[in-house]
Amino acid sequence: MSDSASYLAYVASVPRLRAAAGALLRDNEGRVLLVHPVYKDEWDIPGGIVEAGESPVSALLRELREELGIAPPVGRLACVDWVPPAPPWDAGLMFVFDAGVLTDPQIAALRLQPEELDEYVFVPPADLGKLLPPGLARRMNAVVSAADAGHTAYLEDGLIRPLP
């Protein structure tokens, strides 16, 4: 086998990793925007899967336009969370960006895409665990803390992992 063929075989054998991008969006009271997808029973944050060849920021902006009809400025990366496999899903990297505070007129202009979302709510950070699945609740609590402190958190399954 030629060096080129060996290299291509190696590249083909490298594991692929799914990725998603979400937004921390808040109202002027500091409550966090959650959305309810029509295709599952759990609440979620605005955002979605990163498509092939798409960057996390581009994916987030696309999802916010499609699902909510908004294009807020995306700010600092608040966290990267490695999530373990949970069949049928493989392991993945979840990026959450601080997209700032929505004004009352911006909130009034939210337009849910009915094929994707049927409801939204602003929730105090202390109540995230009441609506979100446990891993996402851990992630979003860490995101709020990181965003408030002006830094980026590295998480594994929603838990802060200090780097050596």
Coordinates of C-alpha atoms in Angstrom, one line a residue:
M1 CA 0.0 0.0 0.0
S2 CA 1.4 3.4 -0.9
D3 CA 2.0 6.1 1.7
S4 CA -1.0 8.0 0.3
A5 CA -3.3 5.0 0.6
S6 CA -2.1 4.4 4.2
Y7 CA -2.7 8.0 5.1
L8 CA -6.2 7.9 3.6
A9 CA -7.0 4.6 5.4
Y10 CA -5.8 6.2 8.7
V11 CA -8.0 9.3 8.1
A12 CA -11.0 7.0 7.4
S13 CA -10.4 5.2 10.6
V14 CA -10.4 8.3 12.9
P15 CA -13.5 8.5 15.0
R16 CA -16.1 11.2 14.2
L17 CA -17.6 13.2 17.0
R18 CA -21.0 14.9 16.9
A19 CA -21.2 18.5 18.0
A20 CA -24.0 20.9 18.9
A21 CA -24.1 24.6 19.7
G22 CA -26.5 26.3 22.1
A23 CA -27.1 29.8 23.4
L24 CA -27.3 31.3 26.8
L25 CA -30.0 34.0 26.3
R26 CA -31.4 35.9 29.2
D27 CA -34.0 38.5 29.8
N28 CA -33.5 41.7 31.8
E29 CA -34.2 39.9 35.0
G30 CA -31.4 37.4 34.4
R31 CA -33.7 34.5 33.6
V32 CA -32.6 31.9 31.1
L33 CA -34.5 31.2 27.9
L34 CA -35.5 27.6 27.5
V35 CA -37.4 26.1 24.5
H36 CA -39.6 23.1 24.2
P37 CA -39.0 21.0 21.1
V38 CA -42.1 19.3 19.6
Y39 CA -40.2 16.1 19.0
K40 CA -39.3 15.3 22.7
D41 CA -40.7 15.6 26.1
E42 CA -37.8 17.6 27.6
W43 CA -37.0 21.3 27.6
D44 CA -33.8 22.4 25.9
I45 CA -31.8 25.5 25.2
P46 CA -31.9 27.3 21.8
G47 CA -29.5 25.8 19.3
G48 CA -28.9 22.5 17.6
I49 CA -26.6 20.1 15.9
V50 CA -23.6 21.3 13.9
E51 CA -24.0 20.1 10.4
A52 CA -21.1 18.8 8.3
G53 CA -18.6 21.5 7.4
E54 CA -20.4 24.0 9.6
S55 CA -18.7 25.9 12.5
P56 CA -20.4 25.9 15.9
V57 CA -21.1 29.7 15.7
S58 CA -22.6 29.3 12.2
A59 CA -24.7 26.4 13.4
L60 CA -26.0 28.5 16.4
L61 CA -26.8 31.5 14.3
R62 CA -28.6 29.3 11.7
E63 CA -30.6 27.6 14.5
L64 CA -31.6 30.8 16.2
R65 CA -32.8 32.3 12.9
E66 CA -34.7 29.1 12.0
E67 CA -36.2 28.3 15.3
L68 CA -36.8 31.7 16.9
G69 CA -36.5 34.2 14.1
I70 CA -33.7 36.1 15.8
A71 CA -30.1 36.9 15.1
P72 CA -28.6 38.2 18.4
P73 CA -24.9 38.9 18.6
V74 CA -23.1 35.8 19.8
G75 CA -20.5 36.6 22.4
R76 CA -18.0 34.7 24.4
L77 CA -17.8 30.9 24.4
A78 CA -19.2 30.1 27.8
C79 CA -18.4 26.4 27.8
V80 CA -17.4 23.3 25.9
D81 CA -18.9 20.2 27.4
W82 CA -17.8 16.7 26.4
V83 CA -20.8 14.4 26.8
P84 CA -20.4 10.6 27.0
P85 CA -22.1 8.2 24.7
A86 CA -25.8 7.6 25.5
P87 CA -27.2 5.3 22.9
P88 CA -28.4 5.9 20.3
W89 CA -26.1 8.9 20.6
D90 CA -22.3 8.8 20.3
A91 CA -20.1 11.0 22.5
G92 CA -20.2 14.7 21.6
L93 CA -18.9 18.2 22.2
M94 CA -21.5 20.7 23.2
F95 CA -20.6 24.4 22.7
V96 CA -22.6 27.1 24.6
F97 CA -22.2 30.7 23.8
D98 CA -23.3 33.7 25.8
A99 CA -25.7 35.5 23.4
G100 CA -26.5 38.2 25.9
V101 CA -29.7 39.8 27.1
L102 CA -32.9 40.0 25.0
T103 CA -34.8 43.3 25.3
D104 CA -38.5 43.3 25.8
P105 CA -39.1 44.2 22.0
Q106 CA -36.8 41.3 21.0
I107 CA -38.7 38.9 23.2
A108 CA -42.0 40.1 21.8
A109 CA -40.5 39.4 18.3
L110 CA -39.7 35.8 19.0
R111 CA -41.3 33.6 16.4
L112 CA -41.3 29.8 17.1
Q113 CA -40.9 27.5 14.2
P114 CA -43.9 25.3 14.7
E115 CA -42.2 22.2 13.2
E116 CA -39.5 22.5 15.8
L117 CA -40.7 24.3 18.9
D118 CA -44.1 24.8 20.6
E119 CA -43.2 26.9 23.7
Y120 CA -40.6 29.0 25.3
V121 CA -40.1 30.2 28.9
F122 CA -37.6 32.3 30.8
V123 CA -36.5 30.5 34.0
P124 CA -34.5 31.8 37.0
P125 CA -31.1 30.1 37.0
A126 CA -31.9 28.4 40.4
D127 CA -34.9 26.6 38.7
L128 CA -33.0 25.2 35.6
G129 CA -32.9 21.8 37.3
K130 CA -36.7 21.7 37.5
L131 CA -37.1 21.7 33.7
L132 CA -33.9 20.5 32.1
P133 CA -32.6 17.0 32.0
P134 CA -29.9 16.5 34.6
G135 CA -26.8 16.7 32.3
L136 CA -28.1 19.8 30.6
A137 CA -29.1 21.4 33.9
R138 CA -25.5 20.9 35.2
R139 CA -24.1 22.3 32.0
M140 CA -26.3 25.4 32.1
N141 CA -25.6 26.1 35.8
A142 CA -21.9 26.0 34.9
V143 CA -22.6 28.2 31.8
V144 CA -24.3 30.8 33.9
S145 CA -21.5 30.9 36.4
A146 CA -18.8 31.0 33.7
A147 CA -20.7 33.8 31.7
D148 CA -21.1 35.8 34.9
A149 CA -17.4 35.5 35.7
G150 CA -16.4 36.3 32.1
H151 CA -14.6 33.1 31.4
T152 CA -15.0 29.8 29.6
A153 CA -15.6 26.5 31.4
Y154 CA -14.4 23.1 30.2
L155 CA -17.0 20.5 31.3
E156 CA -17.3 16.7 31.1
D157 CA -21.0 15.6 31.3
G158 CA -21.9 19.0 32.8
L159 CA -19.2 18.9 35.5
I160 CA -16.3 21.3 35.7
R161 CA -13.0 19.5 35.1
P162 CA -10.1 21.6 36.3
L163 CA -7.2 21.4 33.8
P164 CA -3.8 20.5 35.0

